Short mmCIF file of C-alpha atoms and ligand atoms in Angstrom, two decimals:
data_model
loop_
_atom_site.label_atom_id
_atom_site.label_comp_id
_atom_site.label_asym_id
_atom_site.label_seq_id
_atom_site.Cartn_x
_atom_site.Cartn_y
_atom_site.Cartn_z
CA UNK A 1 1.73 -21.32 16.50
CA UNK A 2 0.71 -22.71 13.07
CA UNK A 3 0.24 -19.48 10.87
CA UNK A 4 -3.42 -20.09 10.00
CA UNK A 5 -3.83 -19.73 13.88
CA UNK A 6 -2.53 -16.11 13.85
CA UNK A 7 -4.79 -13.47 14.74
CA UNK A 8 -4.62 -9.51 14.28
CA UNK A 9 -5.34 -6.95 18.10
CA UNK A 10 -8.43 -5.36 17.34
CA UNK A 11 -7.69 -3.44 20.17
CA UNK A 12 -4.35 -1.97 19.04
CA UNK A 13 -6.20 -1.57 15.44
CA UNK A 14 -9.07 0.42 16.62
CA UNK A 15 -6.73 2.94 18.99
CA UNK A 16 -4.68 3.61 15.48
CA UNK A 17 -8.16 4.44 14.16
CA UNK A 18 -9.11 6.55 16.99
CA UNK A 19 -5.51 8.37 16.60
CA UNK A 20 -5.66 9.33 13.08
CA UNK A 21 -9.53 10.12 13.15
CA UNK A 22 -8.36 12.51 15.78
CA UNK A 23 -5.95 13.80 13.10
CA UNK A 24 -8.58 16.65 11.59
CA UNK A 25 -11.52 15.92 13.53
CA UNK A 26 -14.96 17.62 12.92
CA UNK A 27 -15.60 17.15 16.84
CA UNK A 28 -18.65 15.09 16.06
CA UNK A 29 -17.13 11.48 15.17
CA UNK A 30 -16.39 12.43 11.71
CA UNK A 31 -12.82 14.09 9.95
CA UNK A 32 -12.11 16.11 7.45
CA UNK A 33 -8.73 15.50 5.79
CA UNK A 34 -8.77 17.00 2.44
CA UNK A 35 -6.35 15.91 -0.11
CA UNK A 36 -3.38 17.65 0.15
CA UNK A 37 -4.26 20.19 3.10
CA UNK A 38 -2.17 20.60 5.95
CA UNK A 39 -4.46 18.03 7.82
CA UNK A 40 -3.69 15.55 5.29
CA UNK A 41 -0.40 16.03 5.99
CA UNK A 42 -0.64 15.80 9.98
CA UNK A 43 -2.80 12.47 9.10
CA UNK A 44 0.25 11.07 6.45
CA UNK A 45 3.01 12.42 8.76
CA UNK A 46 1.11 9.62 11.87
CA UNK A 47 0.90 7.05 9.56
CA UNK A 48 4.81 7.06 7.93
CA UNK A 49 5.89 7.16 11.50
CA UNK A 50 3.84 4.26 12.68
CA UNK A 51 4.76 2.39 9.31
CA UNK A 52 8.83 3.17 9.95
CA UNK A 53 8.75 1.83 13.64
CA UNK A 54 7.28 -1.15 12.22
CA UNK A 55 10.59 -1.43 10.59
CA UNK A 56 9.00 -0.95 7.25
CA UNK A 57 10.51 0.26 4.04
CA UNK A 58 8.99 3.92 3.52
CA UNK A 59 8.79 5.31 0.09
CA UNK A 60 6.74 8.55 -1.74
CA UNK A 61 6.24 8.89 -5.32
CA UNK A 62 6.31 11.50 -7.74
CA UNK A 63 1.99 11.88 -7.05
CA UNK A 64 2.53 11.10 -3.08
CA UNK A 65 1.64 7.72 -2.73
CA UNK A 66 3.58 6.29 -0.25
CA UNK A 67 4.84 2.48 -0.15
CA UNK A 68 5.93 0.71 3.06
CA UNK A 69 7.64 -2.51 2.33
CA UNK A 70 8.36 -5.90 4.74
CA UNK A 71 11.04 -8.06 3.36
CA UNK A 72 10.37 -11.52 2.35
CA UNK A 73 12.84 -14.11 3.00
CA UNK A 74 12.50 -13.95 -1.28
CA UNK A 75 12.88 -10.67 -3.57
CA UNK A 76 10.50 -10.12 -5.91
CA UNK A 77 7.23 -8.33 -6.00
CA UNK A 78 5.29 -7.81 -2.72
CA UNK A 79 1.60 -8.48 -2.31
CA UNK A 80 0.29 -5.40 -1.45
CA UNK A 81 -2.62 -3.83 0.72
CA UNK A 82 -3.45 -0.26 1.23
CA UNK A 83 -6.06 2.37 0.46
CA UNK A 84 -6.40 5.99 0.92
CA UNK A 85 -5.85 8.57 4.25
CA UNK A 86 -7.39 11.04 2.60
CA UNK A 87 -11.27 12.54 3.15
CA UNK A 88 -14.08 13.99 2.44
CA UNK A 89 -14.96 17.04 3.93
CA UNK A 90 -18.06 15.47 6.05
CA UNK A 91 -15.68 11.89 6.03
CA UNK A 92 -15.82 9.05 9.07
CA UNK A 93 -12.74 7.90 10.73
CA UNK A 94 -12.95 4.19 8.46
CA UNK A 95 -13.50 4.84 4.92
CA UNK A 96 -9.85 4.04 3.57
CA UNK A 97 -8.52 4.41 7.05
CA UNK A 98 -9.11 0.57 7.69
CA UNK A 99 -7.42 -0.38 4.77
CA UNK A 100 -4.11 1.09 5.79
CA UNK A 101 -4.61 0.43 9.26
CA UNK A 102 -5.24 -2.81 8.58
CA UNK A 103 -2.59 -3.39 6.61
CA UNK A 104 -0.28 -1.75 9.58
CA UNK A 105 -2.26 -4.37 11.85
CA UNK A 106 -1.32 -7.43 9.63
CA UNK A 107 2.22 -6.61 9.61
CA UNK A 108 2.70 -5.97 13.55
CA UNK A 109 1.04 -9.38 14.38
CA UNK A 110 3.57 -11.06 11.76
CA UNK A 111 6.42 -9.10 13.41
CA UNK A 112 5.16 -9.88 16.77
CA UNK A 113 4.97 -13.45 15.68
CA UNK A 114 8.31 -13.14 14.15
CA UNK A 115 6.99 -14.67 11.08
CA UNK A 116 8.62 -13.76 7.91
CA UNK A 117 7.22 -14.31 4.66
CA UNK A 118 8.21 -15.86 1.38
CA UNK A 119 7.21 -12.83 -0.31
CA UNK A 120 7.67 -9.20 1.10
CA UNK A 121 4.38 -7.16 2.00
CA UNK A 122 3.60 -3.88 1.03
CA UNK A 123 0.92 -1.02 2.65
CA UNK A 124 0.30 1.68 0.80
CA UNK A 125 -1.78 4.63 1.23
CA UNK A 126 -2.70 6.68 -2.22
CA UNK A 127 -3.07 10.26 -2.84
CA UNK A 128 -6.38 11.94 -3.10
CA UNK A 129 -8.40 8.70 -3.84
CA UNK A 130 -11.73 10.74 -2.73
CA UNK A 131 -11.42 13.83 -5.79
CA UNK A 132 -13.39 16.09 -3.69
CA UNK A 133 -10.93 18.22 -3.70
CA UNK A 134 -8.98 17.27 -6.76
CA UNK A 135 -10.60 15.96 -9.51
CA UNK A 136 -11.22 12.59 -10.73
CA UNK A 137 -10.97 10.66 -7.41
CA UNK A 138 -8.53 7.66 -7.69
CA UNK A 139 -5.50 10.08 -8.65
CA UNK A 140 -2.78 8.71 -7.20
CA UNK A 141 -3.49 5.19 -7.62
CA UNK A 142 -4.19 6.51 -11.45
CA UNK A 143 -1.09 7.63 -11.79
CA UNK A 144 0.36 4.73 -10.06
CA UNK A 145 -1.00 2.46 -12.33
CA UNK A 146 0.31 4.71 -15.25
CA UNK A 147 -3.50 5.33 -16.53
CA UNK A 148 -2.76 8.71 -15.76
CA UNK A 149 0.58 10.78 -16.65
CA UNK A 150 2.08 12.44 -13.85
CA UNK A 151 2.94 16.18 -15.79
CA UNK A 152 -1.38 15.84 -16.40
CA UNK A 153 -1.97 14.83 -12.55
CA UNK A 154 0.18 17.53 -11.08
CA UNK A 155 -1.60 20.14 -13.11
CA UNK A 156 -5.02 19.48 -11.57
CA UNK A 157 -6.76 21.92 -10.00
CA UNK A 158 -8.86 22.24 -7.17
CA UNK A 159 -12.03 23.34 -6.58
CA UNK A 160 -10.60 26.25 -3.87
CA UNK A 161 -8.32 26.80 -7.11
CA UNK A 162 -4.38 25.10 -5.94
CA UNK A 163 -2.69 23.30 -8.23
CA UNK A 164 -2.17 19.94 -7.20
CA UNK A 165 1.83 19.72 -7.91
CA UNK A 166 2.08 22.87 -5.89
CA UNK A 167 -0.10 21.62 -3.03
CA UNK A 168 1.87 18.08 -2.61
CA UNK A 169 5.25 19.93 -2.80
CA UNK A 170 3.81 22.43 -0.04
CA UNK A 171 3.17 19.34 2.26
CA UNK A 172 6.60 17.67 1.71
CA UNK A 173 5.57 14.66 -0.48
CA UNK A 174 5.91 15.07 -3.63
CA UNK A 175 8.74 12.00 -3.54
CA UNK A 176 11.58 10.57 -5.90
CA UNK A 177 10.51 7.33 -6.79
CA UNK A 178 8.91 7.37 -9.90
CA UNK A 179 5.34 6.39 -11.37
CA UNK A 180 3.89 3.79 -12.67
CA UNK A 181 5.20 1.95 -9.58
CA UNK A 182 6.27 -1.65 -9.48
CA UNK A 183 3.06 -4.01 -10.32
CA UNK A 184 2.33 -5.72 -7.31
CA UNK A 185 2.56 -9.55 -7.21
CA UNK A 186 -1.39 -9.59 -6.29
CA UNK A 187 -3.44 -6.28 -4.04
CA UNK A 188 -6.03 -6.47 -1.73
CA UNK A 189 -7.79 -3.92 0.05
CA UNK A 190 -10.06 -4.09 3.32
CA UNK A 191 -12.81 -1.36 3.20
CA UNK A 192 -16.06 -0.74 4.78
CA UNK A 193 -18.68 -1.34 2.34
CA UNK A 194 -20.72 2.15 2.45
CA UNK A 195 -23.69 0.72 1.84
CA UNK A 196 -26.36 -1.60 3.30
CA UNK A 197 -26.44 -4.61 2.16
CA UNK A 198 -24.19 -6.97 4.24
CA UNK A 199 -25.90 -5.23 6.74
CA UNK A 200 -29.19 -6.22 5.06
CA UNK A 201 -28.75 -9.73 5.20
CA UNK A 202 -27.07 -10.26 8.51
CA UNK A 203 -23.49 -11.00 6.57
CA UNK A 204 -20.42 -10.42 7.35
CA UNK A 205 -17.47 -10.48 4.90
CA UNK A 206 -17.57 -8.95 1.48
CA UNK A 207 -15.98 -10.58 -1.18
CA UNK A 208 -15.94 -7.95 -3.71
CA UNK A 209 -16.69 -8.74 -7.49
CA UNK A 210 -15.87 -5.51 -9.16
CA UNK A 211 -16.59 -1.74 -9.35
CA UNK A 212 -19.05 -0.26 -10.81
CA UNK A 213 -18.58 2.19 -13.61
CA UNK A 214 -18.42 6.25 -12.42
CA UNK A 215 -19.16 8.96 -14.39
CA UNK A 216 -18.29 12.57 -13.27
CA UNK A 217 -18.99 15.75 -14.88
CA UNK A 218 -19.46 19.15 -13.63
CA UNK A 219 -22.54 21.19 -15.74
CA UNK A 220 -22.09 25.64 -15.81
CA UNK A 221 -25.49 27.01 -17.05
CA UNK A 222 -25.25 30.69 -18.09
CA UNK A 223 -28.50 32.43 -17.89
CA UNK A 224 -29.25 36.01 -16.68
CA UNK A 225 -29.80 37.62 -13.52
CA UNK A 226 -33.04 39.74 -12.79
CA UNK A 227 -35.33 41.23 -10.45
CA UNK A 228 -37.76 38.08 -8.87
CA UNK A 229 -40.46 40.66 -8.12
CA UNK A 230 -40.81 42.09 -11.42
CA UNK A 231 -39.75 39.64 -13.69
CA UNK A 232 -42.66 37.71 -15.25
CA UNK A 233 -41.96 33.81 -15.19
CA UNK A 234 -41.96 33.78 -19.13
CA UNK A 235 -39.28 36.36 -19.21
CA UNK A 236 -36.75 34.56 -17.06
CA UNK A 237 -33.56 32.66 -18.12
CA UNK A 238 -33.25 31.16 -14.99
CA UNK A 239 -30.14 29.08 -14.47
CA UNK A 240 -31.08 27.96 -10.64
CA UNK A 241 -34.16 26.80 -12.43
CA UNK A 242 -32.37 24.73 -14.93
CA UNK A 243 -30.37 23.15 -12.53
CA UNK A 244 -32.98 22.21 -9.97
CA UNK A 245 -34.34 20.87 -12.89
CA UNK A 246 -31.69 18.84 -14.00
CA UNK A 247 -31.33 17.17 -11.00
CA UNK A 248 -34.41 16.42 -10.42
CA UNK A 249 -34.46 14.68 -13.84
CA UNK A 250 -31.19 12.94 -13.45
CA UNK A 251 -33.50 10.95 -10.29
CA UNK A 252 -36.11 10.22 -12.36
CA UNK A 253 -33.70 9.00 -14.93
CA UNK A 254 -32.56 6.77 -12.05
CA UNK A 255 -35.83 5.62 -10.64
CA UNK A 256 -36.67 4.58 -14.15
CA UNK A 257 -33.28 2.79 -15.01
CA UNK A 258 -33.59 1.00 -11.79
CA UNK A 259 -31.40 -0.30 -9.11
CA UNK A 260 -28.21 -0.79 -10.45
CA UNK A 261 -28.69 2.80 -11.97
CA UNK A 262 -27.53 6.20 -9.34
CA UNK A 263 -27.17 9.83 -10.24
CA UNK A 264 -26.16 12.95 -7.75
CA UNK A 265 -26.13 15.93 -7.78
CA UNK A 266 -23.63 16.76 -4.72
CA UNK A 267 -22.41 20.28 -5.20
CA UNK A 268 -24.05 23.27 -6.20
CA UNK A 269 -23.64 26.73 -6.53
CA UNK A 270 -25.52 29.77 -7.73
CA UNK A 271 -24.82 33.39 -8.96
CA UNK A 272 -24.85 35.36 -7.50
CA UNK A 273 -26.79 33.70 -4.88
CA UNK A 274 -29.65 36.24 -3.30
CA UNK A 275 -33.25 35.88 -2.29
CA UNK A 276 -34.45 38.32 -4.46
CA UNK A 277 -32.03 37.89 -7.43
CA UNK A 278 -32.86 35.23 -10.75
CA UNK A 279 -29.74 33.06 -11.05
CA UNK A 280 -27.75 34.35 -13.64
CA UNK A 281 -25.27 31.26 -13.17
CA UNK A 282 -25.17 27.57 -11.46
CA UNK A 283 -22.82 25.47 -11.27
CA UNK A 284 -23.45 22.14 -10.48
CA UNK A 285 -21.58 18.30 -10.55
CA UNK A 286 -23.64 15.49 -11.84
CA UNK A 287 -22.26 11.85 -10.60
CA UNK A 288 -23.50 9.15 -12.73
CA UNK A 289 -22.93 4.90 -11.63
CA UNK A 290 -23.84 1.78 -13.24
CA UNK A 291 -22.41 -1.88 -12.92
CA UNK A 292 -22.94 -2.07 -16.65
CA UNK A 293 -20.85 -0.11 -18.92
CA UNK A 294 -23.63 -0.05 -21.82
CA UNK A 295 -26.42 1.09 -19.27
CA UNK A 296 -24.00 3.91 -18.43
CA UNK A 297 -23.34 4.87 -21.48
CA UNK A 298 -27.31 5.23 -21.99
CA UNK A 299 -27.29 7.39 -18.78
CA UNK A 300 -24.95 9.66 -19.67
CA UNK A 301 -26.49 10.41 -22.84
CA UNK A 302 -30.22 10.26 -21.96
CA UNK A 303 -29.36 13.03 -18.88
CA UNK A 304 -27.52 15.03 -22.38
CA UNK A 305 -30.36 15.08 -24.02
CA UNK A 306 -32.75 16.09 -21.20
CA UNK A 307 -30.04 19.03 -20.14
CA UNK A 308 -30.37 20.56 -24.20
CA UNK A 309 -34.00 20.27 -23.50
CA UNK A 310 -34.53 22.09 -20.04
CA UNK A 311 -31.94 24.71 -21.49
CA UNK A 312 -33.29 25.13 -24.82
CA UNK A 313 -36.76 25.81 -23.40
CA UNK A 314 -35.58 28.05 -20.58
CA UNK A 315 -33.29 30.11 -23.32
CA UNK A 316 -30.00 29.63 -21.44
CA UNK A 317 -26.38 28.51 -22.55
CA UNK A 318 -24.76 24.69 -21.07
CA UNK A 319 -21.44 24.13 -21.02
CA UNK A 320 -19.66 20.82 -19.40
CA UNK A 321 -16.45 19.41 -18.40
CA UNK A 322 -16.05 16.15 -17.72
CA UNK A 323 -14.18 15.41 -14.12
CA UNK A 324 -14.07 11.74 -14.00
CA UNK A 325 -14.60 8.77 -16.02
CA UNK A 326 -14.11 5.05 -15.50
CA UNK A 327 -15.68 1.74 -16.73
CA UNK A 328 -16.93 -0.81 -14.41
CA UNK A 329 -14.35 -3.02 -12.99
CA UNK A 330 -14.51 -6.95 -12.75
CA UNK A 331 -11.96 -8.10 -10.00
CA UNK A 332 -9.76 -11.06 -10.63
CA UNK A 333 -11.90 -14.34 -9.69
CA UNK A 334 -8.39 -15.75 -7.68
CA UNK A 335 -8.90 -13.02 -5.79
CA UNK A 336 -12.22 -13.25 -5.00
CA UNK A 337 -12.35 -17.44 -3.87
CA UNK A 338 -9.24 -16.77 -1.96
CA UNK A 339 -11.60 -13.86 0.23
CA UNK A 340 -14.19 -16.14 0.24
CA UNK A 341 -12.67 -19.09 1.00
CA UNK A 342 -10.64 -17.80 4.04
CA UNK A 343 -14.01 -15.77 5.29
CA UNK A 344 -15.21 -18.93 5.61
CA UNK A 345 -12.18 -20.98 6.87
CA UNK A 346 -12.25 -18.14 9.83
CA UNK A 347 -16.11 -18.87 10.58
CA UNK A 348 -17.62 -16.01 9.22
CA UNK A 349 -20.40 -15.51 7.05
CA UNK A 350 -19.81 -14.14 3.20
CA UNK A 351 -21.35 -12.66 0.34
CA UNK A 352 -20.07 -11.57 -3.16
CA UNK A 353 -20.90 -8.10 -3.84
CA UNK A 354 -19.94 -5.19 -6.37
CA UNK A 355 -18.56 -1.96 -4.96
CA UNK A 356 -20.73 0.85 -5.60
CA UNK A 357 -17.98 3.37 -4.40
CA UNK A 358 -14.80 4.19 -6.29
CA UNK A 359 -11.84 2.71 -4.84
CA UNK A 360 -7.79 2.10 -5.58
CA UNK A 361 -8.35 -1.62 -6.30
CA UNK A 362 -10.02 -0.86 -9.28
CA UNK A 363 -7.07 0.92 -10.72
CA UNK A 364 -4.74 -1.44 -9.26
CA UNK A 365 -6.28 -4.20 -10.95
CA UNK A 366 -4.79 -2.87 -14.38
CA UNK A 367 -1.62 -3.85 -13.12
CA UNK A 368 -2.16 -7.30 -10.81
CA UNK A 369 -4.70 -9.27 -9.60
CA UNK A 370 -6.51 -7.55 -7.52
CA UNK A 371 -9.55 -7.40 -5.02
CA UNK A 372 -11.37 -6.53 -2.11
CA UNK A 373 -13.02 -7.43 1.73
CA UNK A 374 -15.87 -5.71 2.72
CA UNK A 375 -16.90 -5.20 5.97
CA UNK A 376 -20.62 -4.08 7.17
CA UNK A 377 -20.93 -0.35 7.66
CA UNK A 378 -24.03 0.13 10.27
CA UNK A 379 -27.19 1.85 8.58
CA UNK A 380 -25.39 1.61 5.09
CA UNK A 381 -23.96 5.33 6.02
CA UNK A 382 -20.65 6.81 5.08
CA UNK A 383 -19.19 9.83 4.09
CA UNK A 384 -20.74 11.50 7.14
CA UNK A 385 -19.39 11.82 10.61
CA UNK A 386 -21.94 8.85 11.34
CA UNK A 387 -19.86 6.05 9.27
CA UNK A 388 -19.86 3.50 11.55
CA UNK A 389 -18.16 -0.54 11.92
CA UNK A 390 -18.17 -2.32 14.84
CA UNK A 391 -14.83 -3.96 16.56
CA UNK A 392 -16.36 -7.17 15.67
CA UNK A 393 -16.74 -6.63 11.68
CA UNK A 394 -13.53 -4.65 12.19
CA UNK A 395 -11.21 -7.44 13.48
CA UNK A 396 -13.22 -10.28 11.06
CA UNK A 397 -12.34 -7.96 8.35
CA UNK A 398 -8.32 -7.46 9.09
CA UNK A 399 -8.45 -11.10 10.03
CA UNK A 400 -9.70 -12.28 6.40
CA UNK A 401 -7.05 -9.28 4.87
CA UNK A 402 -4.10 -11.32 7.43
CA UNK A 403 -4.84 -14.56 6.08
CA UNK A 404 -5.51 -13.93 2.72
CA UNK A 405 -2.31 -11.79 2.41
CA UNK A 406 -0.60 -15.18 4.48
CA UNK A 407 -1.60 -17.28 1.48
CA UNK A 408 -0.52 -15.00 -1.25
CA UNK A 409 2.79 -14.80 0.04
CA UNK A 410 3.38 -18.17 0.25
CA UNK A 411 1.78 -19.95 -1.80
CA UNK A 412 1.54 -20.23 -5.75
CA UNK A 413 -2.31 -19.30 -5.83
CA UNK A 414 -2.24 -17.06 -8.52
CA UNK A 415 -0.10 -19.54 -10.79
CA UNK A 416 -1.96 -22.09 -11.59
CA UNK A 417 -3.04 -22.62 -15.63
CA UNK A 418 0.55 -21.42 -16.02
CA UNK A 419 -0.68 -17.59 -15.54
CA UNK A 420 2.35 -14.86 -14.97
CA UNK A 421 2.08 -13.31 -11.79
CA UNK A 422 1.29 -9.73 -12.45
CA UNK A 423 -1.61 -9.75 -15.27
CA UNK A 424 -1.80 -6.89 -17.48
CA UNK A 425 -5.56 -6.34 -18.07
C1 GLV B 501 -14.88 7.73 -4.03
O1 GLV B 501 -14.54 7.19 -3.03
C2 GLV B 501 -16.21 7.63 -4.57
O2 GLV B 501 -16.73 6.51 -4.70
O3 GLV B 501 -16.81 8.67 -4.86
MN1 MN B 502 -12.67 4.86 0.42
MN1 MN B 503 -14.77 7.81 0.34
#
């Protein structure tokens, strides 16, 4: 069989995504696999086994990211694939999962084809890419790509209060080899899109542009706690009010930016949290996300200047620390013909898109060319049990990540006007 001919098992690809969805199941479709937790660990545990009787070269880093490597018939770097394991609390069984799985999928059909590449292949799965738990989200892929240092990453701390070093040596994978790891020759990573629009226009492969630009911060208003029967409304310092207020701003702020503009407020907490008790304290995250660096920049400080207001008028204190922060992404154009160009050689429909979530490509692509494949997510939903893909979209997408990953290790794509393999950007 001519290697363009080769085709993934969406069967055996969707059973490994049943398994490790199992792995920390919320018994309603969804799984919750927080970084670092001892789920996380049962999830990382299936996948190193399935990656080692693939014959596969296991490694874990200093952060937890862990490498598998296939020979090539050459040494030399490997074009890699991979993602994250990891969850959100309210997560789906394919956000990240497909990537690795994928990856896992592409090198059992080679193996069962006994093809061996010029090139070796690597899958990789990265440490807390979702910062839910750990903040920003992209850690280990940070660190990876030496944006990040690792004596700063293992110092991190959660929001149930572990320190990250101690929570990865806890689990067994804090690892020797050392980070930054080796630049890839060229990465790719399959993902669901999360959102609606392949959906939306009846598409079916992504070919991802870029990332869009994320700005995390977490806001602590200090006001003061008071009776809410006898407290008259001009006497109140009322930090639940500021907050609601804040985020009701930061939408408006949105709404008037216009699409390319988002802001959430996606955790909240009061003090001390009673019917009949003025909120002395809330703390609250505000997530910020533009395509455009300079319109995110205006965001960030427009929403600044609206939090001084509501908290100047409501006589209350603001303080803020900042949890993540990273400028839109653009994805190396090789990248993004080669996705497009074997989407189409396959038969499927494509469009080019930008990424509104966060995702390890965009810190990979500091170190290689790098880029993405989208697949449709149904109703645009994800990060809820509900995150669905169907086999279809599924096996399209791993097909587009086989072939593309075929051509990278074989042929000289990402030479041509004389360019070194591994770009520094
Ligand atoms: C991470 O996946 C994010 O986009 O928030
Ligand atoms: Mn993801
Ligand atoms: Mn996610």
């Amino acid at each position: 069989m001519q290697r363009h001919d080769l085709r993934v098992d969406i069967d055996r690809l969707t059973a490994r995504l049943d398994e490790l969805g199992a792995v920390g199941s919320t018994g309603d479709g969804g799984c919750a696999r927080l970084a670092l937790t001892d789920d996380d660990r049962a999830g990382r545990d299936l996948v190193v086994t399935w990656m080692t009787d693939l014959g596969m070269d296991v490694s874990v880093d200093e952060i937890g990211n862990v490498v598998a490597v296939r020979a090539g018939s050459e040494d030399g770097p490997p074009v890699m694939c991979g993602s994250h394991i990891d969850t959100v609390a309210t997560g789906g069984i394919y956000d990240g999962n497909l990537g690795v799985l994928g990856g896992l999928e592409v090198v059992e059909t080679l193996e069962s084809a006994g093809v061996v590449t010029k090139r070796p292949l690597a899958v990789a799965f990265f440490t807390d890419e979702e910062g839910s738990r750990f903040a920003p989200d992209m850690l280990g892929s940070l660190v990876y790509s030496g944006a990040l240092s690792i004596e700063e990453a293992l110092d991190v701390v959660a929001t149930d209060g572990a320190r990250l070093g101690d929570e990865l040596g806890r689990i067994g994978y804090q690892g020797p080899t050392p980070c930054p790891g080796i630049a890839p020759y060229a990465y790719i990573e399959l993902h669901i899109e999360q959102g609606p629009v392949l959906e939306t226009h009846g598409e079916t492969i992504g070919a991802v542009t870029g990332v869009q630009g994320i700005s995390w911060q977490e806001l602590t208003i200090q006001g003061q706690s008071n009776h809410a029967g006898t407290t008259p409304m001009s006497y109140r310092h009322d930090a639940g009010f500021v907050a609601a207020s804040i985020a009701v701003r930061a939408r408006e702020l949105a709404r008037r930016m216009g699409a390319d503009q988002v802001a959430t407020v996606g955790r909240l907490q009061l003090s001390p949290n009673l019917v009949n008790v003025v909120a002395s304290k809330a703390t609250f995250t505000v997530d910020l996300r533009n395509t455009v660096e300079k319109l995110l920049q205006y965001a960030e400080a427009e929403l600044s200047r609206q939090v001084d207001e509501v908290c100047r008028s409501e006589g209350v204190s603001c303080s803020s620390r900042r949890l993540a922060r990273f400028e839109p992404v653009e994805f190396d154009s090789r990248i993004v013909d080669l996705v497009e160009r074997t989407a189409s050689r396959l038969g499927h429909s494509t469009r080019r898109l930008p990424s509104g979530a966060g995702h390890d490509a965009q810190m990979l692509a500091r170190m290689c060319p790098s880029g993405m494949v989208f697949v449709p997510s149904v109703g645009g939903i994800s990060h809820n049990p509900k995150e669905f893909t169907s086999a279809e979209h599924l096996e399209a997408g791993a097909n587009v990540l086989l072939g593309a990953m075929l051509e990278l290790a074989e042929s000289d794509v990402l030479h041509f006007d004389g360019e070194c393999e591994a770009v520094a950007h």
